[in-house]
Short mmCIF file of C-alpha atoms in Angstrom, two decimals:
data_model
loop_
_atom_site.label_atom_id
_atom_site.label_comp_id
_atom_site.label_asym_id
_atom_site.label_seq_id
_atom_site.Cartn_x
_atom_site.Cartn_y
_atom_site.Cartn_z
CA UNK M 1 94.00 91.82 129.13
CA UNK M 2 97.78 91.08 127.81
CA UNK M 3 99.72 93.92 126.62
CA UNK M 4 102.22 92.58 123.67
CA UNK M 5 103.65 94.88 121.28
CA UNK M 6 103.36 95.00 117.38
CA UNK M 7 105.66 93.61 116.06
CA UNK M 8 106.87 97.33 114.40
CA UNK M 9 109.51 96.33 111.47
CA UNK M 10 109.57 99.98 109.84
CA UNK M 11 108.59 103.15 109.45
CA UNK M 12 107.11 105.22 106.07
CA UNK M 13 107.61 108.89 105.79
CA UNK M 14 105.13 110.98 103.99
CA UNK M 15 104.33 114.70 103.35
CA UNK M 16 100.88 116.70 104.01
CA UNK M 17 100.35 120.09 103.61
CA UNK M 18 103.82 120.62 103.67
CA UNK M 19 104.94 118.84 106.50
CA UNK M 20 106.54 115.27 107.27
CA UNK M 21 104.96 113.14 108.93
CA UNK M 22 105.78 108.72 109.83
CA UNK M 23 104.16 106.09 111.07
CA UNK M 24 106.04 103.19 112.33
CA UNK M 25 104.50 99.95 110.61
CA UNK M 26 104.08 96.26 111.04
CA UNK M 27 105.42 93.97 108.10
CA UNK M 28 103.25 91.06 107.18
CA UNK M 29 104.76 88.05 106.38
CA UNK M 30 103.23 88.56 102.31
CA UNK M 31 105.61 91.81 102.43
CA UNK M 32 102.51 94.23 102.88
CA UNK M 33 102.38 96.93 105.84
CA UNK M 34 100.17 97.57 108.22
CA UNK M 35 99.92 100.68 110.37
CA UNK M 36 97.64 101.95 113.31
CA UNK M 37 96.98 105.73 113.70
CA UNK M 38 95.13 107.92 115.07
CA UNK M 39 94.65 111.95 114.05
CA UNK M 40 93.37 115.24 114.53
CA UNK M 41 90.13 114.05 114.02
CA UNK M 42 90.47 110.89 115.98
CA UNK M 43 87.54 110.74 118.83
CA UNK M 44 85.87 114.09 117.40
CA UNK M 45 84.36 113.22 113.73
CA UNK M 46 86.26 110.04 114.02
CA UNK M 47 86.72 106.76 115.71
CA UNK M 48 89.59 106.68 118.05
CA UNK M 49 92.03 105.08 116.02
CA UNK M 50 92.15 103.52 113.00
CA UNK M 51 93.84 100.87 110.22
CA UNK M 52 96.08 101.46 107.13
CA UNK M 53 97.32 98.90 105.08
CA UNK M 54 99.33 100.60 102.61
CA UNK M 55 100.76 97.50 100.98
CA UNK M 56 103.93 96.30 99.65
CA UNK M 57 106.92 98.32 99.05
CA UNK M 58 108.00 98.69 95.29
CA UNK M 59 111.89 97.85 94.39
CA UNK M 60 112.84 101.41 94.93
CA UNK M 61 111.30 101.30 98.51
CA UNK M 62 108.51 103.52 97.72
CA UNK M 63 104.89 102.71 99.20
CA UNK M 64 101.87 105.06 98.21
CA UNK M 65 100.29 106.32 101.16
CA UNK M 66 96.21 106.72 100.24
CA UNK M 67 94.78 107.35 103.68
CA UNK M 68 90.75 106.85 101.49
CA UNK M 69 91.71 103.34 102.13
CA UNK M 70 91.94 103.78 106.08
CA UNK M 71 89.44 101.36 107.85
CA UNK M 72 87.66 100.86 110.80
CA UNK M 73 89.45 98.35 113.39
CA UNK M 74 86.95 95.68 114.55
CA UNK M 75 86.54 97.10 117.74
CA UNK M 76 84.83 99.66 116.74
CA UNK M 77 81.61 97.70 115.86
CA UNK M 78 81.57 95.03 118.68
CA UNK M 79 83.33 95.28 121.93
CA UNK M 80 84.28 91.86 122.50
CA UNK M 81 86.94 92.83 119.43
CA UNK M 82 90.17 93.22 121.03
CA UNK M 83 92.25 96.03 118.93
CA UNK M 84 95.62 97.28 119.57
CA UNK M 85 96.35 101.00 119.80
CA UNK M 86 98.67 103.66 117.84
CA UNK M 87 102.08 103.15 119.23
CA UNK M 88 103.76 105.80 120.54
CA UNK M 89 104.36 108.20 117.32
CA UNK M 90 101.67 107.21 115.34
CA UNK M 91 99.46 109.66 116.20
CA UNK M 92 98.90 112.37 113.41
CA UNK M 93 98.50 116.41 114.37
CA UNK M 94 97.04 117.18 111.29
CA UNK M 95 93.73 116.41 110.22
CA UNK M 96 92.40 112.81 107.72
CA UNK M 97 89.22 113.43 107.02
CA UNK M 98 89.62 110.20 104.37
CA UNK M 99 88.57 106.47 104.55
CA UNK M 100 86.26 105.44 107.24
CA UNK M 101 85.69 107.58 109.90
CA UNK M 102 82.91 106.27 112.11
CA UNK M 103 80.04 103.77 112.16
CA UNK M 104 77.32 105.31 111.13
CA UNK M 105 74.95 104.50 113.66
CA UNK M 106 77.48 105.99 116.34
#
């Protein structure tokens, strides 16, 4: 295979439990972000890795984080999908156990 990178453009902050976290983020030429991640649960309840697309920033710069809208990359379901992986950063310590997690015939 070729590596090529994302194309990262920025970076959103959030808080869980507490704690900051970011995930550096592709911009899509409509505006909207896209983000790969993986997490605690990533491999071990969950696939390896998986999709956000948190949308558009509003005026004020804000974007609402809802990780129940995390999905699947295609990879997961065929192999001859080629996927990219979290970039360096984007992998979570804590815990998503939101959105899709795993095929269920895995």
């Amino acid at each position: 295979g070729v590596e090529r990178g994302l194309g990262l453009g920025g970076e959103i902050a959030f808080t869980v439990a507490g704690d900051e976290h970011t995930l550096q983020v592709a911009i899509e030429p409509d505006g909207s972000l896209w983000a790969v991640f993986a997490d605690a649960t990533s491999g071990n309840g969950s696939y390896r890795f998986r999709f956000l697309r948190p949308g558009p920033p509003a005026a004020d710069g804000r974007v609402n984080v809802d990780f129940n809208r995390a999905l699947l990359p295609p990879c997961a379901f065929a192999d001859h999908f080629i996927c990219p992986f979290p970039p360096p950063g984007n992998t979570l310590a804590v815990p998503v156990p939101a959105g899709e997690r795993n095929r269920l015939d895995a």
